[in-house]
Tab-separated table of C-alpha atoms in Angstrom:
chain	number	residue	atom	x	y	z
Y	1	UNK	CA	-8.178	12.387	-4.041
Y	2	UNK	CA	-10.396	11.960	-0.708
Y	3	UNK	CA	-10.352	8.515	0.643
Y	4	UNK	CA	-13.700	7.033	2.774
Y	5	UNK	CA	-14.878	9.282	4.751
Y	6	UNK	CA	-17.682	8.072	8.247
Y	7	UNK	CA	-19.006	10.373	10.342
Y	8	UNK	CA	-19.394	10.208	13.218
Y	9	UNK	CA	-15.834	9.015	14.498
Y	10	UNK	CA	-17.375	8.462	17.429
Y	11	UNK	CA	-20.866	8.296	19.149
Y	12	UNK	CA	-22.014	7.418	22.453
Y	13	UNK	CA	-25.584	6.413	23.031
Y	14	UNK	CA	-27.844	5.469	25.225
Y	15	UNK	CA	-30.003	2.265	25.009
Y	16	UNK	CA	-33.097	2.574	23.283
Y	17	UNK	CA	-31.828	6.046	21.328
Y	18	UNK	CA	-31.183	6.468	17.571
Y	19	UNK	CA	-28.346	7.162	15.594
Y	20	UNK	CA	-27.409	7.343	12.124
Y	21	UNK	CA	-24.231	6.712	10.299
Y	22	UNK	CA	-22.622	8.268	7.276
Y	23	UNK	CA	-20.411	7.188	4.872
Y	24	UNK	CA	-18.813	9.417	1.690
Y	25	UNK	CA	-17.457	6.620	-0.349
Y	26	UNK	CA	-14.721	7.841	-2.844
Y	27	UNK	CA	-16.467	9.658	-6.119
Y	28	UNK	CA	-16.673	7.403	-8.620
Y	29	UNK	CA	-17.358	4.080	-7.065
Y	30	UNK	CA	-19.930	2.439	-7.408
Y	31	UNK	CA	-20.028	-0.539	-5.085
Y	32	UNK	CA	-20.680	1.019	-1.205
Y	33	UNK	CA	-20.122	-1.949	1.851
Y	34	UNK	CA	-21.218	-1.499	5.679
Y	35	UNK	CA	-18.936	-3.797	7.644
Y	36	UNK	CA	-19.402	-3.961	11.956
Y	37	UNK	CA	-16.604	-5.391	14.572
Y	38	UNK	CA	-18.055	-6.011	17.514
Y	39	UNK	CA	-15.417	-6.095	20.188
Y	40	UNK	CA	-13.148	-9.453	20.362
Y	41	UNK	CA	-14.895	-10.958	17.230
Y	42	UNK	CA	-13.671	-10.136	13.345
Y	43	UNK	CA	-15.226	-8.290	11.082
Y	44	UNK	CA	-18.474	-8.856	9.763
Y	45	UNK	CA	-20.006	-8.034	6.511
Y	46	UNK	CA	-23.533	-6.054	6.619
Y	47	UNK	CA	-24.422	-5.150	3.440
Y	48	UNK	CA	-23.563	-3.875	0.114
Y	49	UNK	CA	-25.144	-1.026	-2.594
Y	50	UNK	CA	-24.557	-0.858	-5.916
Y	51	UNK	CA	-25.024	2.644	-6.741
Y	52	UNK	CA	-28.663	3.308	-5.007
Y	53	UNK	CA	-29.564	-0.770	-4.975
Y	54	UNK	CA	-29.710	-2.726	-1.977
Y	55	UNK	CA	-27.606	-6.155	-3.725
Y	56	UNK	CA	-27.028	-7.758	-0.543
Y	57	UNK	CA	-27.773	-7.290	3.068
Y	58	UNK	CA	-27.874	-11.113	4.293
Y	59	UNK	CA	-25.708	-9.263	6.972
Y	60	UNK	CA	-27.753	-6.782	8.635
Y	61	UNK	CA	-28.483	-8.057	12.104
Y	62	UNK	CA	-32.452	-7.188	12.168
Y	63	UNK	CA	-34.901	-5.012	11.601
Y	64	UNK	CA	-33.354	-2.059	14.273
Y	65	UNK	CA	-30.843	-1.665	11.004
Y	66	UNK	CA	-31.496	0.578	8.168
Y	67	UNK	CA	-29.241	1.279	5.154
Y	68	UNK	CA	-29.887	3.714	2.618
Y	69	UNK	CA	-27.652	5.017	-0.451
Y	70	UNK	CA	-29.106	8.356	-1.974
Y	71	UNK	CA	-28.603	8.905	-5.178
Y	72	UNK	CA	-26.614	6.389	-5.366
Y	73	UNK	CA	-23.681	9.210	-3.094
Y	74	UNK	CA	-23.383	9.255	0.465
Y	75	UNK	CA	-25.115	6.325	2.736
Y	76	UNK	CA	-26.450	6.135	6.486
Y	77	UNK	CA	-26.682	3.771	8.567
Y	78	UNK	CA	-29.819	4.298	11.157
Y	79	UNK	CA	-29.678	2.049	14.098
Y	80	UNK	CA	-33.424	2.386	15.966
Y	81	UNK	CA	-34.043	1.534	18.852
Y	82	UNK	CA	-30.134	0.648	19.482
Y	83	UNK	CA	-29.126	-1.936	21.978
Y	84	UNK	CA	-26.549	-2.594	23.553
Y	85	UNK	CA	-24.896	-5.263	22.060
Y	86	UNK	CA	-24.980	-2.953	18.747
Y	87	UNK	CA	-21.622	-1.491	20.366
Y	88	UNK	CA	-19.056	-1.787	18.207
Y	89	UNK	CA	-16.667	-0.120	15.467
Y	90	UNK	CA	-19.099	0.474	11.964
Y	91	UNK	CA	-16.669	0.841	8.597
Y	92	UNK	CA	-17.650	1.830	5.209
Y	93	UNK	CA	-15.811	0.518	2.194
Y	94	UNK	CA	-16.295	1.747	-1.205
Y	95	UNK	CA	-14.882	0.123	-4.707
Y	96	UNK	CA	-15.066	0.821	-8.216
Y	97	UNK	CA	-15.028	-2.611	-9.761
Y	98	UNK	CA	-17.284	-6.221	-8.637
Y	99	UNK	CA	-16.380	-9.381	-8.615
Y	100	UNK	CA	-12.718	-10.618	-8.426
Y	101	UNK	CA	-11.211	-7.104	-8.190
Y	102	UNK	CA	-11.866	-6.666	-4.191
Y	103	UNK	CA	-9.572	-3.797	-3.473
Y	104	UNK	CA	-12.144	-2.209	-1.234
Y	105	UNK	CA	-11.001	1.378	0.461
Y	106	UNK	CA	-12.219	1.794	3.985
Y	107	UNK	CA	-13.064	4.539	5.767
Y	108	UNK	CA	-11.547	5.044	9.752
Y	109	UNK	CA	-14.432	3.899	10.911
Y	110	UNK	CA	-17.447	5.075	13.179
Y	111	UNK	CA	-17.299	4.047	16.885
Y	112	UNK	CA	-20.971	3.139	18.468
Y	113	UNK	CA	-21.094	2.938	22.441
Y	114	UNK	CA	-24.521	2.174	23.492
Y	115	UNK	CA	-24.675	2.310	27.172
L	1	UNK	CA	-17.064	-23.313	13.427
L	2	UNK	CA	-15.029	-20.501	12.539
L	3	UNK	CA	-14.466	-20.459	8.595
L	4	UNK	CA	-11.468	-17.489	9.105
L	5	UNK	CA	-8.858	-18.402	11.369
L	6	UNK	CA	-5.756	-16.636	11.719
L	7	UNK	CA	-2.814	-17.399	13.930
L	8	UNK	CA	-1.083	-16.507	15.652
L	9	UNK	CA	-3.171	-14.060	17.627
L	10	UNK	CA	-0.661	-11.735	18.438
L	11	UNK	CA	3.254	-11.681	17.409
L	12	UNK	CA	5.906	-9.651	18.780
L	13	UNK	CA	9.217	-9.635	16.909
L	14	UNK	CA	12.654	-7.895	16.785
L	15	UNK	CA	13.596	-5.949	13.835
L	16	UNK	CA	14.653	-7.987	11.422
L	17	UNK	CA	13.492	-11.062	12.619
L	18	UNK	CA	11.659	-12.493	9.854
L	19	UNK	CA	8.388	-14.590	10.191
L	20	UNK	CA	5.084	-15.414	8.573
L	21	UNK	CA	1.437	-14.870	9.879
L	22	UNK	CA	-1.576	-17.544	9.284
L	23	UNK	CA	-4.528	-17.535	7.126
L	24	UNK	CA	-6.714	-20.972	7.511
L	25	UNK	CA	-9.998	-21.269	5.985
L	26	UNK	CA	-12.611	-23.773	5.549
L	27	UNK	CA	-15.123	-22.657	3.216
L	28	UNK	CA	-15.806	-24.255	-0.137
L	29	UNK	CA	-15.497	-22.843	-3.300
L	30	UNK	CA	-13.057	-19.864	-2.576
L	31	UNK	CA	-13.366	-16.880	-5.096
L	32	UNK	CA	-10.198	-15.129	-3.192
L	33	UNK	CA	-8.178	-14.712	-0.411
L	34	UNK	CA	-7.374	-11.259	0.904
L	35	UNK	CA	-4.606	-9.852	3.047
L	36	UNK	CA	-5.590	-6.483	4.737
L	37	UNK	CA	-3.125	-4.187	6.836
L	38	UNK	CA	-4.524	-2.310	9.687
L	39	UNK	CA	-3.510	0.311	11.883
L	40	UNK	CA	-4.788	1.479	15.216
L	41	UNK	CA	-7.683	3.588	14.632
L	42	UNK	CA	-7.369	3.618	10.792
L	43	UNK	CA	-9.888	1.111	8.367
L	44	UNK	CA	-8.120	-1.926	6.972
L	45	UNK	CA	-5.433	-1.121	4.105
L	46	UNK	CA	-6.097	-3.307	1.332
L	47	UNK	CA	-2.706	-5.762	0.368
L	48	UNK	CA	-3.032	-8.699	-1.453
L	49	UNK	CA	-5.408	-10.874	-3.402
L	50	UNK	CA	-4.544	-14.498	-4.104
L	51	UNK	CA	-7.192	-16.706	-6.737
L	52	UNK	CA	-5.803	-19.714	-6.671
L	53	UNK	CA	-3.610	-22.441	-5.000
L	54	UNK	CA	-0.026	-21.830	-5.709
L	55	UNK	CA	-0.266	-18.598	-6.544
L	56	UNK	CA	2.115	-16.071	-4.901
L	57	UNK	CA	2.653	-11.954	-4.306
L	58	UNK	CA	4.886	-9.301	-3.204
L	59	UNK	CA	5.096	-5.963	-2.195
L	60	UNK	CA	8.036	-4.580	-0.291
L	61	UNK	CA	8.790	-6.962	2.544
L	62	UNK	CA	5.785	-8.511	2.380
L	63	UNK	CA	5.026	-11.888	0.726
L	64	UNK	CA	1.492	-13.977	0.322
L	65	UNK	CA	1.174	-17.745	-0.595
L	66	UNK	CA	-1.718	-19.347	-0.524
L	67	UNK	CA	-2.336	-23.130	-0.630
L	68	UNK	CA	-5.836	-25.148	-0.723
L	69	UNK	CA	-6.585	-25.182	2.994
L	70	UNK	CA	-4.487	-21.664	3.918
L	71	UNK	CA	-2.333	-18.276	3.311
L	72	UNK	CA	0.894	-17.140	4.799
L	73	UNK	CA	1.921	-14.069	4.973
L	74	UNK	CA	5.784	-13.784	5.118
L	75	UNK	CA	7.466	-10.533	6.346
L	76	UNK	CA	10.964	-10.317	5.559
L	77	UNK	CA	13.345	-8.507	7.541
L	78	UNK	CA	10.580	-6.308	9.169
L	79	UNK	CA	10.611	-2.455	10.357
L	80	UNK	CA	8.756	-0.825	13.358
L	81	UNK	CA	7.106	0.606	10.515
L	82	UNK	CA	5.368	-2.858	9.867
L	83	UNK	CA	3.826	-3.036	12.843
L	84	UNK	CA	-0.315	-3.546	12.695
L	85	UNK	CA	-2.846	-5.766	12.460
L	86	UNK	CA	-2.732	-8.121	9.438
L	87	UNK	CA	-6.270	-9.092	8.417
L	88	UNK	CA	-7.126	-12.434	6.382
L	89	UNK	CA	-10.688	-12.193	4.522
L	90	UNK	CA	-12.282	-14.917	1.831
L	91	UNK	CA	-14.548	-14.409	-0.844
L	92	UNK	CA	-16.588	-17.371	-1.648
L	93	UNK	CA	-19.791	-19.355	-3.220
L	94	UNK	CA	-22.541	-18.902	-1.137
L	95	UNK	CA	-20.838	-16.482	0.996
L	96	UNK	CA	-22.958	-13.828	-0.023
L	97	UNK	CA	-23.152	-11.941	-3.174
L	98	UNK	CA	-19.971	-9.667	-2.711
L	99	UNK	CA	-19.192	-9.842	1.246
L	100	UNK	CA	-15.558	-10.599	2.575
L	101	UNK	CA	-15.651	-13.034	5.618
L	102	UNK	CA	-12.891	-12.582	8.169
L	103	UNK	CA	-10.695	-13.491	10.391
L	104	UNK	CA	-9.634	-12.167	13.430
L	105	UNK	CA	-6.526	-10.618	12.796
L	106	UNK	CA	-2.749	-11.078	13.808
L	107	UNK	CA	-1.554	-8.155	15.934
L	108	UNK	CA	2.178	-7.696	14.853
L	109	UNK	CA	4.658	-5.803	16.833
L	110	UNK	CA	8.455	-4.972	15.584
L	111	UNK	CA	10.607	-3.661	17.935
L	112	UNK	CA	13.413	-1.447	17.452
């Protein structure tokens, strides 16, 4: 069975540019997380989908970030205009069940430079 | 205030040299504690969850306690295989409707 899979492993940008993220969560689960470490700090929730749904993103930085789930599948992860300090290491979990069951499966992760 | 803290920061050990890695939180109303395993360039590996003070579990060499204030994570007679980053995360009321909050990580190195 395929894990998480993000794409791009790795991106480097330049300030001000675009870039969009993508996560293939495992088939099946519902419940899709963004997560960010920025370098030297731990990692930090963004948000979370439930299927297509938005249920939380008290996470998301600003307004530069934009999540989206299609069809409740695949989700990107826009970052527009992106800054500099948006540098860091993006991961996508996925997991079938909510509440106390929180064996979330990451994905490698994405790697942002913005320069 | 950090509400994760693990310690220490970074451990280097000798195989077999047993030990145990530190999970302090501060937040009210813990849901769960979770131990993570990650490796360089990999996502965290999920480990453990703990619910409730007192509660303990194993896997392997691995064991997790967790009391009302903090988590250890005990590694008995470790491999180079074990070395990684161990990653502490809480779930908890008002932390947001599903998101983990962690710590730092403990960067743990067994040599041969």
């Amino acid at each position: 069975e395929a894990g998480v899979t993000q794409f791009p492993s790795h991106s480097v940008i330049e300030k001000g540019q675009t870039v969009t993220l993508r996560c293939d969560p495992i088939s099946g689960h519902d419940n899709l997380y963004w997560y960010r470490r920025v370098m030297g700090k731990e990692i930090k929730f963004l948000l979370h989908f439930v299927k297509e749904s938005k249920q939380d993103e008290s996470g998301m930085p600003n307004n530069r970030f934009l999540a989206e789930r299609t069809g409740g599948t695949y989700s990107t992860l826009k970052v527009q205009p992106a800054e500099l300090e948006d540098s860091g290491v993006y991961f996508c979990a996925s997991s079938q069940a909510r509440g106390f069951n929180r064996e979330l499966f990451f994905g490698e992760g994405s790697r942002l430079t913005v320069l | 205030e950090d509400q994760v803290t693990q310690s220490p920061e970074a451990l280097r050990l000798q195989e077999g040299e047993s030990s145990s890695l530190n999970c302090s939180y501060t937040v009210s109303g813990l849901r769960g504690l979770f131990w993570y395993r990650q490796d360089p360039g990999k996502g965290p590996e999920f480990l453990f969850t703990l619910y409730s003070a007192g509660e303990e579990k194993e896997k392997e060499r691995l064991k997790a306690t967790l009391t009302k204030k903090e988590s250890f994570l005990h590694i008995t007679a470790p491999k180079p295989e074990d070395s990684a980053t161990y990653l502490c995360a809480v779930q908890y009321l008002g932390g947001g409707a599903d998101g983990l909050t962690f710590g730092k990580g403990t960067h743990l190195i067994i040599q041969p």
